[in-house]
Amino acid sequence: MIVLGVALLAACTLIGVYLGDLLGLALGVKANVGGVGIAMILLIAARLWLSRRGRLTKGVQFGVEFWAGMYIPIVVAMAAQQNVVAAVSGGPIVLIAATGSLVLCFGAVALLSRIGRRDPGGGAVAHGGSVIGGDAEPDAVAPAAVPVARKV
Amino acid sequence: MWHGIEHVFVEQSLVAAFAVVGALILVSNLAAKHLTNGRVHGSAIAIVLGLVLAYAGGLYTGGRKGLADIPALAGIGLMGGAMLRDFAIVATAFEVDVIEARRAGLLGVLALALGTILPFIVGTLTAVAFGYHDAVSITTIGAGAITYIVGPVTGAAIGADSTVMALSIATGVTKAVMVMVGTPLVARLIGLDNPRSAMAYGGLMGTVSGVAGGLAATDPKLVPYGALTATFHTGIGCLVGPSILFLTVRALVG
C-alpha cells in the first residue's frame, strides 16, 4: 500500500520535528533543534528495520520515493519564493558578509573533502540519485531495481 | 477569459503550482539539452530561473515572498514552503547508503562546528568594519551570516533593534541565494562529487534553503547526504548564537 509509505514518512517527520522542538525547549532556544535531521535518521532506521524483516514492500517504497522524487520540483518552488529583492538591495555590508563566509566555507569544504580518500560512492548512491532526480525512465531504473526485487 | 483562468489558479492554487513548476522544469531541461549541450544540469537552470522569477515577482508586488505574492501563483508558496520542503528532504533520507553516511559521520560533525564559527567570524568582522561597536548588533549580524533563521532568532533573544535584524536577515538570504547559484559552479573545484564531501558541504554551508537548491542543481545523488548535516546546522546555530557566541563577543568588545 502506497499510503503506508507516505504515512511512514509523515510519522518520521512528525516525531523528528517534535523531538527537535522538545530539544529546543530543553536547551532554552526558541527554535527547532535539528528536527528534520532527527526525522531523516528515523527514516533511515525504519528502512533498515523493514528491509531486515522483509516488510519493505514495493508500495511502501514507492510512497516514500515519490516524495523523494518531488524534492527538486519543490526546491524550484522554494527558489521562486525567496526574497531575492532584499538580497539584491541589501547593501555592501550584506554582500561582504555573505560573500566572505561563502568563500571561506567553500574553501573549508575543499579542505575537508581532501582529508581521506575520494570515491564517487557505490551503486546504491547512484540509484538514490536517480530516484531523487526524478528519472523514472524504465531503462534508467531497471538495472538497479532488479536486485531490490530479488531481495523482496 | 483571463479572469476565469485566474480564478481557477487561485482556487486550485497547489495544483496550479505543480503545473507551473512542472512547466518551468520542462523548459529548463530543454534549455539544458539544446542550449548548453547537457553541460549544465536542468535543475540548475530551473532554480536560477526560479530565483529570477522571484526577483521579478518581488519587484512587481513589493512583497517578500517572490512569485508567491502574486495571487494566481500563491500555491508556489505552499509547494515550496517549509512544510512540503522538509517532508521531501526527509524522504530523500530513504536513499541514503548507511555505510557511506557512517563513514563520513565524524567529518560532518567537524563541518557543522566550522560551518557555525567561520561565517560568524566573517559576519562579526564585517559588522565591526562598518562601524557597529555594541555586542548585540555585532552578534546579530554575525549570526545572520550563519543563516537567515539563526540571525533573527539570536537578535530577538538578545534584544537587537529592527534595523540590525533586517540587515542580519538580508545577509542570511543573500548567502542562501549565493549558495544556490554558486554551488554547481564550484562543485568540481571543491571536490563535491561524493557522499563524504557532500556531508562536509551540508554541515559547512548550513542554510537549508541554500543547500537544498545548491545540491539539487549540482547532483541529485548527493542531496540526502548534504541535507542530513545541513538540517542540524540551523538548530545548532540557534543554540550557540544567543549563548556562547554572544557571551564571547561581549567579553571581547565589552
Tab-separated table of C-alpha atoms in Angstrom:
chain	number	residue	atom	x	y	z
A	1	MET	CA	0.000	0.000	0.000
A	2	ILE	CA	1.410	3.288	-1.158
A	3	VAL	CA	-0.235	5.250	1.624
A	4	LEU	CA	1.705	3.240	4.197
A	5	GLY	CA	4.928	4.582	2.764
A	6	VAL	CA	3.607	8.141	2.881
A	7	ALA	CA	2.360	7.546	6.430
A	8	LEU	CA	5.746	6.173	7.478
A	9	LEU	CA	7.403	9.275	6.053
A	10	ALA	CA	4.853	11.504	7.790
A	11	ALA	CA	5.281	9.715	11.114
A	12	CYS	CA	9.076	10.029	10.957
A	13	THR	CA	8.789	13.719	10.077
A	14	LEU	CA	6.297	14.456	12.868
A	15	ILE	CA	8.274	12.548	15.510
A	16	GLY	CA	11.541	14.155	14.382
A	17	VAL	CA	10.150	17.683	14.418
A	18	TYR	CA	8.508	17.044	17.796
A	19	LEU	CA	11.792	15.797	19.266
A	20	GLY	CA	13.523	18.831	17.745
A	21	ASP	CA	11.005	21.115	19.436
A	22	LEU	CA	11.482	19.334	22.770
A	23	LEU	CA	15.242	19.608	22.416
A	24	GLY	CA	14.910	23.325	21.701
A	25	LEU	CA	12.716	23.752	24.760
A	26	ALA	CA	15.122	21.796	26.943
A	27	LEU	CA	18.047	23.889	25.745
A	28	GLY	CA	16.117	27.138	26.126
A	29	VAL	CA	16.124	28.282	22.472
A	30	LYS	CA	13.010	29.336	20.631
A	31	ALA	CA	13.822	27.093	17.692
A	32	ASN	CA	13.607	23.559	16.468
A	33	VAL	CA	16.972	21.951	17.119
A	34	GLY	CA	17.718	19.528	14.301
A	35	GLY	CA	14.176	18.156	13.977
A	36	VAL	CA	14.418	17.388	10.264
A	37	GLY	CA	17.806	15.739	10.760
A	38	ILE	CA	16.384	13.522	13.520
A	39	ALA	CA	13.470	12.652	11.200
A	40	MET	CA	15.932	11.645	8.469
A	41	ILE	CA	17.800	9.364	10.858
A	42	LEU	CA	14.484	7.823	11.979
A	43	LEU	CA	13.551	7.123	8.352
A	44	ILE	CA	16.938	5.536	7.628
A	45	ALA	CA	16.485	3.331	10.708
A	46	ALA	CA	12.910	2.448	9.706
A	47	ARG	CA	14.072	1.420	6.247
A	48	LEU	CA	16.777	-0.833	7.670
A	49	TRP	CA	14.335	-2.392	10.123
A	50	LEU	CA	11.697	-3.022	7.452
A	51	SER	CA	14.101	-4.474	4.928
A	52	ARG	CA	15.613	-6.827	7.509
A	53	ARG	CA	12.166	-8.185	8.327
A	54	GLY	CA	11.207	-8.392	4.668
A	55	ARG	CA	8.426	-5.852	5.131
A	56	LEU	CA	9.794	-3.271	2.710
A	57	THR	CA	7.123	-3.763	0.062
A	58	LYS	CA	7.069	-2.020	-3.296
A	59	GLY	CA	4.106	0.077	-2.186
A	60	VAL	CA	5.828	1.380	0.932
A	61	GLN	CA	8.943	2.094	-1.083
A	62	PHE	CA	7.017	3.934	-3.777
A	63	GLY	CA	5.119	6.017	-1.201
A	64	VAL	CA	8.391	7.402	0.146
A	65	GLU	CA	10.275	7.558	-3.143
A	66	PHE	CA	7.545	9.591	-4.784
A	67	TRP	CA	8.246	12.386	-2.318
A	68	ALA	CA	11.992	11.999	-2.753
A	69	GLY	CA	11.388	12.432	-6.488
A	70	MET	CA	9.367	15.579	-5.790
A	71	TYR	CA	12.358	17.081	-3.996
A	72	ILE	CA	13.771	19.012	-6.932
A	73	PRO	CA	10.414	20.468	-8.098
A	74	ILE	CA	9.682	21.544	-4.528
A	75	VAL	CA	13.115	23.157	-4.301
A	76	VAL	CA	12.417	25.041	-7.536
A	77	ALA	CA	9.174	26.310	-5.973
A	78	MET	CA	11.190	27.273	-2.894
A	79	ALA	CA	13.650	29.225	-5.022
A	80	ALA	CA	10.742	31.052	-6.697
A	81	GLN	CA	9.600	32.464	-3.364
A	82	GLN	CA	12.893	33.660	-1.919
A	83	ASN	CA	13.162	37.309	-1.032
A	84	VAL	CA	15.645	37.973	-3.828
A	85	VAL	CA	14.800	41.683	-3.891
A	86	ALA	CA	16.025	42.031	-0.304
A	87	ALA	CA	19.139	40.021	-1.134
A	88	VAL	CA	19.970	42.185	-4.148
A	89	SER	CA	19.268	45.504	-2.449
A	90	GLY	CA	20.899	44.653	0.880
A	91	GLY	CA	23.868	46.987	0.518
A	92	PRO	CA	27.623	46.404	0.832
A	93	ILE	CA	27.692	45.099	4.416
A	94	VAL	CA	25.298	42.299	3.481
A	95	LEU	CA	27.205	41.470	0.314
A	96	ILE	CA	30.602	41.427	2.016
A	97	ALA	CA	29.458	39.309	4.966
A	98	ALA	CA	27.675	36.812	2.706
A	99	THR	CA	30.438	36.550	0.099
A	100	GLY	CA	33.167	36.335	2.732
A	101	SER	CA	31.537	33.498	4.639
A	102	LEU	CA	30.679	31.728	1.399
A	103	VAL	CA	34.239	31.796	0.059
A	104	LEU	CA	35.654	30.688	3.395
A	105	CYS	CA	33.149	27.813	3.672
A	106	PHE	CA	33.748	26.646	0.109
A	107	GLY	CA	37.455	26.635	0.926
A	108	ALA	CA	36.793	24.572	4.047
A	109	VAL	CA	34.754	22.061	2.001
A	110	ALA	CA	37.663	21.718	-0.410
A	111	LEU	CA	39.997	21.153	2.528
A	112	LEU	CA	37.761	18.618	4.292
A	113	SER	CA	36.995	16.651	1.139
A	114	ARG	CA	40.730	16.235	0.642
A	115	ILE	CA	41.043	14.514	4.036
A	116	GLY	CA	40.810	10.797	3.409
A	117	ARG	CA	40.179	9.255	0.067
A	118	ARG	CA	37.801	10.383	-2.607
A	119	ASP	CA	35.469	7.784	-4.018
A	120	PRO	CA	32.363	8.509	-6.050
A	121	GLY	CA	30.198	6.147	-3.984
A	122	GLY	CA	28.663	2.832	-4.959
A	123	GLY	CA	25.601	1.699	-6.883
A	124	ALA	CA	23.238	2.405	-4.002
A	125	VAL	CA	24.283	6.045	-4.067
A	126	ALA	CA	23.760	6.325	-7.822
A	127	HIS	CA	20.347	4.648	-7.549
A	128	GLY	CA	19.346	7.110	-4.818
A	129	GLY	CA	20.407	9.923	-7.108
A	130	SER	CA	18.205	8.732	-9.947
A	131	VAL	CA	15.198	8.484	-7.614
A	132	ILE	CA	15.730	11.982	-6.220
A	133	GLY	CA	16.496	13.356	-9.654
A	134	GLY	CA	13.080	12.088	-10.756
A	135	ASP	CA	14.401	9.829	-13.519
A	136	ALA	CA	11.656	7.252	-13.702
A	137	GLU	CA	12.575	6.080	-17.223
A	138	PRO	CA	12.477	2.271	-17.232
A	139	ASP	CA	15.951	1.802	-18.716
A	140	ALA	CA	17.477	4.080	-16.093
A	141	VAL	CA	15.791	2.334	-13.183
A	142	ALA	CA	15.591	-1.281	-14.373
A	143	PRO	CA	19.181	-2.447	-13.735
A	144	ALA	CA	19.168	-1.048	-10.208
A	145	ALA	CA	15.649	-2.305	-9.472
A	146	VAL	CA	16.369	-5.971	-10.241
A	147	PRO	CA	18.475	-6.797	-7.147
A	148	VAL	CA	15.954	-4.989	-4.925
A	149	ALA	CA	13.144	-7.110	-6.334
A	150	ARG	CA	15.158	-10.282	-5.704
A	151	LYS	CA	15.667	-9.395	-2.066
A	152	VAL	CA	11.938	-8.943	-1.536
B	1	MET	CA	-11.495	34.653	-20.244
B	2	TRP	CA	-8.283	35.727	-18.488
B	3	HIS	CA	-10.300	36.396	-15.363
B	4	GLY	CA	-11.705	32.869	-15.473
B	5	ILE	CA	-8.261	31.291	-15.776
B	6	GLU	CA	-7.008	33.410	-12.904
B	7	HIS	CA	-9.964	32.267	-10.821
B	8	VAL	CA	-9.089	28.608	-11.415
B	9	PHE	CA	-5.456	29.288	-10.473
B	10	VAL	CA	-6.495	30.986	-7.234
B	11	GLU	CA	-8.977	28.282	-6.332
B	12	GLN	CA	-6.690	25.346	-7.181
B	13	SER	CA	-3.519	27.020	-6.002
B	14	LEU	CA	-1.433	23.958	-5.120
B	15	VAL	CA	-2.469	22.094	-8.275
B	16	ALA	CA	-1.636	25.195	-10.303
B	17	ALA	CA	1.776	25.332	-8.624
B	18	PHE	CA	2.505	21.730	-9.672
B	19	ALA	CA	1.633	22.619	-13.260
B	20	VAL	CA	3.661	25.837	-13.284
B	21	VAL	CA	6.751	24.274	-11.675
B	22	GLY	CA	6.485	21.260	-13.967
B	23	ALA	CA	6.412	23.545	-16.992
B	24	LEU	CA	9.379	25.500	-15.630
B	25	ILE	CA	11.401	22.290	-15.217
B	26	LEU	CA	10.412	21.085	-18.686
B	27	VAL	CA	11.614	24.329	-20.238
B	28	SER	CA	14.818	24.201	-18.176
B	29	ASN	CA	15.572	20.613	-19.190
B	30	LEU	CA	15.077	21.504	-22.849
B	31	ALA	CA	17.335	24.525	-22.431
B	32	ALA	CA	19.972	22.388	-20.697
B	33	LYS	CA	19.882	19.840	-23.503
B	34	HIS	CA	19.804	22.144	-26.504
B	35	LEU	CA	21.385	25.406	-25.378
B	36	THR	CA	24.169	24.099	-23.138
B	37	ASN	CA	24.608	20.666	-24.742
B	38	GLY	CA	23.880	18.992	-21.421
B	39	ARG	CA	26.814	20.649	-19.713
B	40	VAL	CA	24.585	22.458	-17.209
B	41	HIS	CA	22.152	20.455	-15.069
B	42	GLY	CA	18.492	21.149	-15.932
B	43	SER	CA	17.709	21.639	-12.243
B	44	ALA	CA	20.392	24.322	-12.018
B	45	ILE	CA	18.687	26.301	-14.774
B	46	ALA	CA	15.267	25.750	-13.173
B	47	ILE	CA	16.498	27.006	-9.790
B	48	VAL	CA	18.168	30.081	-11.264
B	49	LEU	CA	15.020	30.753	-13.313
B	50	GLY	CA	13.013	30.402	-10.100
B	51	LEU	CA	15.245	32.971	-8.399
B	52	VAL	CA	14.936	35.363	-11.351
B	53	LEU	CA	11.151	34.998	-11.261
B	54	ALA	CA	11.221	35.563	-7.506
B	55	TYR	CA	13.097	38.809	-8.131
B	56	ALA	CA	10.603	39.884	-10.801
B	57	GLY	CA	7.678	38.932	-8.565
B	58	GLY	CA	9.189	40.808	-5.643
B	59	LEU	CA	9.623	43.952	-7.734
B	60	TYR	CA	6.124	43.643	-9.170
B	61	THR	CA	4.222	43.098	-5.903
B	62	GLY	CA	6.623	44.700	-3.429
B	63	GLY	CA	6.137	41.665	-1.213
B	64	ARG	CA	8.693	39.444	0.464
B	65	LYS	CA	7.757	36.063	-0.976
B	66	GLY	CA	8.762	36.486	-4.598
B	67	LEU	CA	6.474	34.872	-7.104
B	68	ALA	CA	4.191	33.543	-4.355
B	69	ASP	CA	2.895	37.065	-3.635
B	70	ILE	CA	1.038	37.069	-6.956
B	71	PRO	CA	-2.440	35.714	-6.036
B	72	ALA	CA	-2.671	33.342	-9.007
B	73	LEU	CA	0.700	31.836	-8.049
B	74	ALA	CA	0.144	31.675	-4.298
B	75	GLY	CA	0.284	27.874	-4.492
B	76	ILE	CA	4.019	28.127	-5.096
B	77	GLY	CA	4.243	29.433	-1.542
B	78	LEU	CA	2.591	26.251	-0.305
B	79	MET	CA	4.537	23.915	-2.569
B	80	GLY	CA	7.911	25.448	-1.750
B	81	GLY	CA	7.041	26.310	1.839
B	82	ALA	CA	8.789	24.843	4.847
B	83	MET	CA	6.235	22.042	5.344
B	84	LEU	CA	6.472	20.281	1.981
B	85	ARG	CA	10.149	21.156	1.651
B	86	ASP	CA	11.021	19.424	4.926
B	87	PHE	CA	8.751	16.490	4.026
B	88	ALA	CA	10.626	15.992	0.742
B	89	ILE	CA	14.020	16.455	2.404
B	90	VAL	CA	13.185	13.743	4.947
B	91	ALA	CA	12.056	11.489	2.071
B	92	THR	CA	15.474	11.769	0.418
B	93	ALA	CA	16.961	10.073	3.513
B	94	PHE	CA	15.334	6.880	2.230
B	95	GLU	CA	18.055	6.818	-0.444
B	96	VAL	CA	20.982	7.171	1.954
B	97	ASP	CA	23.615	4.472	1.782
B	98	VAL	CA	24.136	3.866	5.501
B	99	ILE	CA	27.732	2.722	5.103
B	100	GLU	CA	28.669	5.900	3.223
B	101	ALA	CA	26.891	8.086	5.775
B	102	ARG	CA	28.542	6.380	8.716
B	103	ARG	CA	31.957	6.698	7.107
B	104	ALA	CA	31.500	10.467	6.807
B	105	GLY	CA	29.760	10.988	10.140
B	106	LEU	CA	32.683	12.473	12.055
B	107	LEU	CA	33.587	14.705	9.131
B	108	GLY	CA	30.009	16.013	9.210
B	109	VAL	CA	30.295	16.941	12.884
B	110	LEU	CA	33.564	18.769	12.272
B	111	ALA	CA	31.958	20.571	9.327
B	112	LEU	CA	28.994	21.603	11.487
B	113	ALA	CA	31.284	23.225	14.035
B	114	LEU	CA	33.303	25.038	11.364
B	115	GLY	CA	30.131	25.993	9.479
B	116	THR	CA	28.842	27.836	12.533
B	117	ILE	CA	32.066	29.516	13.589
B	118	LEU	CA	33.576	30.605	10.245
B	119	PRO	CA	30.536	32.559	8.927
B	120	PHE	CA	30.003	34.078	12.367
B	121	ILE	CA	33.556	35.412	12.459
B	122	VAL	CA	33.249	36.870	8.952
B	123	GLY	CA	29.874	38.436	9.842
B	124	THR	CA	31.128	39.995	13.071
B	125	LEU	CA	34.285	41.373	11.451
B	126	THR	CA	32.204	42.934	8.667
B	127	ALA	CA	29.857	44.466	11.235
B	128	VAL	CA	32.807	45.962	13.138
B	129	ALA	CA	34.315	47.273	9.892
B	130	PHE	CA	31.031	49.036	9.113
B	131	GLY	CA	31.011	50.823	12.460
B	132	TYR	CA	28.947	48.638	14.784
B	133	HIS	CA	30.512	48.603	18.223
B	134	ASP	CA	27.890	47.121	20.558
B	135	ALA	CA	27.944	43.406	21.286
B	136	VAL	CA	24.220	42.937	20.496
B	137	SER	CA	24.420	44.344	16.949
B	138	ILE	CA	27.719	42.631	16.151
B	139	THR	CA	26.405	39.247	17.324
B	140	THR	CA	23.105	39.621	15.431
B	141	ILE	CA	24.791	40.452	12.118
B	142	GLY	CA	27.337	37.682	12.676
B	143	ALA	CA	24.508	35.227	13.351
B	144	GLY	CA	22.800	36.327	10.123
B	145	ALA	CA	25.881	35.178	8.250
B	146	ILE	CA	25.239	31.678	9.662
B	147	THR	CA	21.664	31.502	8.286
B	148	TYR	CA	18.703	33.847	7.913
B	149	ILE	CA	16.913	31.961	10.675
B	150	VAL	CA	19.780	31.974	13.172
B	151	GLY	CA	20.132	35.764	12.708
B	152	PRO	CA	16.659	36.852	13.811
B	153	VAL	CA	16.378	34.125	16.473
B	154	THR	CA	19.617	35.341	18.036
B	155	GLY	CA	18.695	39.009	17.593
B	156	ALA	CA	15.302	38.525	19.249
B	157	ALA	CA	16.852	36.656	22.167
B	158	ILE	CA	19.442	39.320	22.941
B	159	GLY	CA	17.265	42.335	22.082
B	160	ALA	CA	18.654	43.725	18.836
B	161	ASP	CA	16.890	46.654	17.145
B	162	SER	CA	14.897	46.172	13.964
B	163	THR	CA	17.388	47.775	11.540
B	164	VAL	CA	20.098	45.391	12.655
B	165	MET	CA	17.651	42.478	12.470
B	166	ALA	CA	16.777	43.423	8.886
B	167	LEU	CA	20.473	43.559	7.972
B	168	SER	CA	21.006	40.209	9.617
B	169	ILE	CA	18.139	38.577	7.714
B	170	ALA	CA	19.273	40.142	4.429
B	171	THR	CA	22.774	38.743	4.988
B	172	GLY	CA	21.382	35.257	5.514
B	173	VAL	CA	19.065	35.467	2.490
B	174	THR	CA	21.914	36.708	0.302
B	175	LYS	CA	24.069	33.830	1.486
B	176	ALA	CA	21.290	31.304	0.739
B	177	VAL	CA	20.801	32.679	-2.775
B	178	MET	CA	24.545	32.702	-3.420
B	179	VAL	CA	24.888	29.108	-2.202
B	180	MET	CA	22.106	28.009	-4.577
B	181	VAL	CA	23.702	29.664	-7.582
B	182	GLY	CA	27.348	29.202	-6.627
B	183	THR	CA	27.450	25.534	-5.640
B	184	PRO	CA	27.143	23.999	-9.118
B	185	LEU	CA	29.757	26.453	-10.391
B	186	VAL	CA	32.430	25.486	-7.857
B	187	ALA	CA	31.388	21.875	-7.222
B	188	ARG	CA	34.259	20.313	-9.168
B	189	LEU	CA	36.771	22.772	-7.768
B	190	ILE	CA	35.968	21.898	-4.152
B	191	GLY	CA	35.686	18.140	-4.761
B	192	LEU	CA	31.924	17.986	-4.242
B	193	ASP	CA	31.275	14.704	-6.044
B	194	ASN	CA	30.876	12.042	-3.367
B	195	PRO	CA	28.807	11.430	-0.217
B	196	ARG	CA	31.702	12.302	2.082
B	197	SER	CA	32.283	15.767	0.710
B	198	ALA	CA	28.505	16.327	0.438
B	199	MET	CA	28.179	15.754	4.189
B	200	ALA	CA	31.016	18.191	4.834
B	201	TYR	CA	29.397	20.661	2.445
B	202	GLY	CA	25.971	20.424	4.141
B	203	GLY	CA	27.446	20.996	7.565
B	204	LEU	CA	29.569	23.918	6.432
B	205	MET	CA	27.011	25.773	4.307
B	206	GLY	CA	24.164	25.092	6.677
B	207	THR	CA	21.390	27.192	5.211
B	208	VAL	CA	18.794	24.527	4.402
B	209	SER	CA	17.355	26.530	1.511
B	210	GLY	CA	20.789	27.143	0.053
B	211	VAL	CA	21.953	23.558	0.410
B	212	ALA	CA	18.624	22.202	-0.889
B	213	GLY	CA	18.955	24.305	-4.027
B	214	GLY	CA	22.714	24.020	-4.410
B	215	LEU	CA	22.832	20.231	-4.266
B	216	ALA	CA	19.700	19.751	-6.382
B	217	ALA	CA	21.395	21.841	-9.049
B	218	THR	CA	24.715	20.013	-8.741
B	219	ASP	CA	23.964	16.297	-8.440
B	220	PRO	CA	20.781	14.660	-7.069
B	221	LYS	CA	22.728	11.705	-5.663
B	222	LEU	CA	24.438	13.990	-3.157
B	223	VAL	CA	21.200	15.544	-1.865
B	224	PRO	CA	20.417	13.297	1.119
B	225	TYR	CA	23.981	13.406	2.486
B	226	GLY	CA	24.225	17.188	2.363
B	227	ALA	CA	20.678	17.638	3.647
B	228	LEU	CA	21.325	15.327	6.597
B	229	THR	CA	24.068	17.527	8.026
B	230	ALA	CA	22.598	20.844	6.886
B	231	THR	CA	19.360	20.318	8.805
B	232	PHE	CA	21.265	20.191	12.078
B	233	HIS	CA	23.072	23.415	11.273
B	234	THR	CA	20.217	25.856	11.957
B	235	GLY	CA	19.400	24.196	15.272
B	236	ILE	CA	22.998	24.378	16.432
B	237	GLY	CA	23.274	27.982	15.258
B	238	CYS	CA	20.139	28.973	17.202
B	239	LEU	CA	21.594	27.215	20.229
B	240	VAL	CA	25.059	28.770	20.322
B	241	GLY	CA	24.163	32.165	18.780
B	242	PRO	CA	22.435	33.814	21.755
B	243	SER	CA	24.608	31.946	24.277
B	244	ILE	CA	28.263	31.079	23.674
B	245	LEU	CA	28.775	33.342	20.668
B	246	PHE	CA	27.049	36.360	22.265
B	247	LEU	CA	28.968	35.941	25.519
B	248	THR	CA	32.233	35.657	23.604
B	249	VAL	CA	31.562	38.826	21.617
B	250	ARG	CA	30.507	40.682	24.767
B	251	ALA	CA	33.674	39.613	26.531
B	252	LEU	CA	35.732	40.887	23.602
B	253	VAL	CA	34.086	44.268	22.960
B	254	GLY	CA	32.820	44.973	26.478
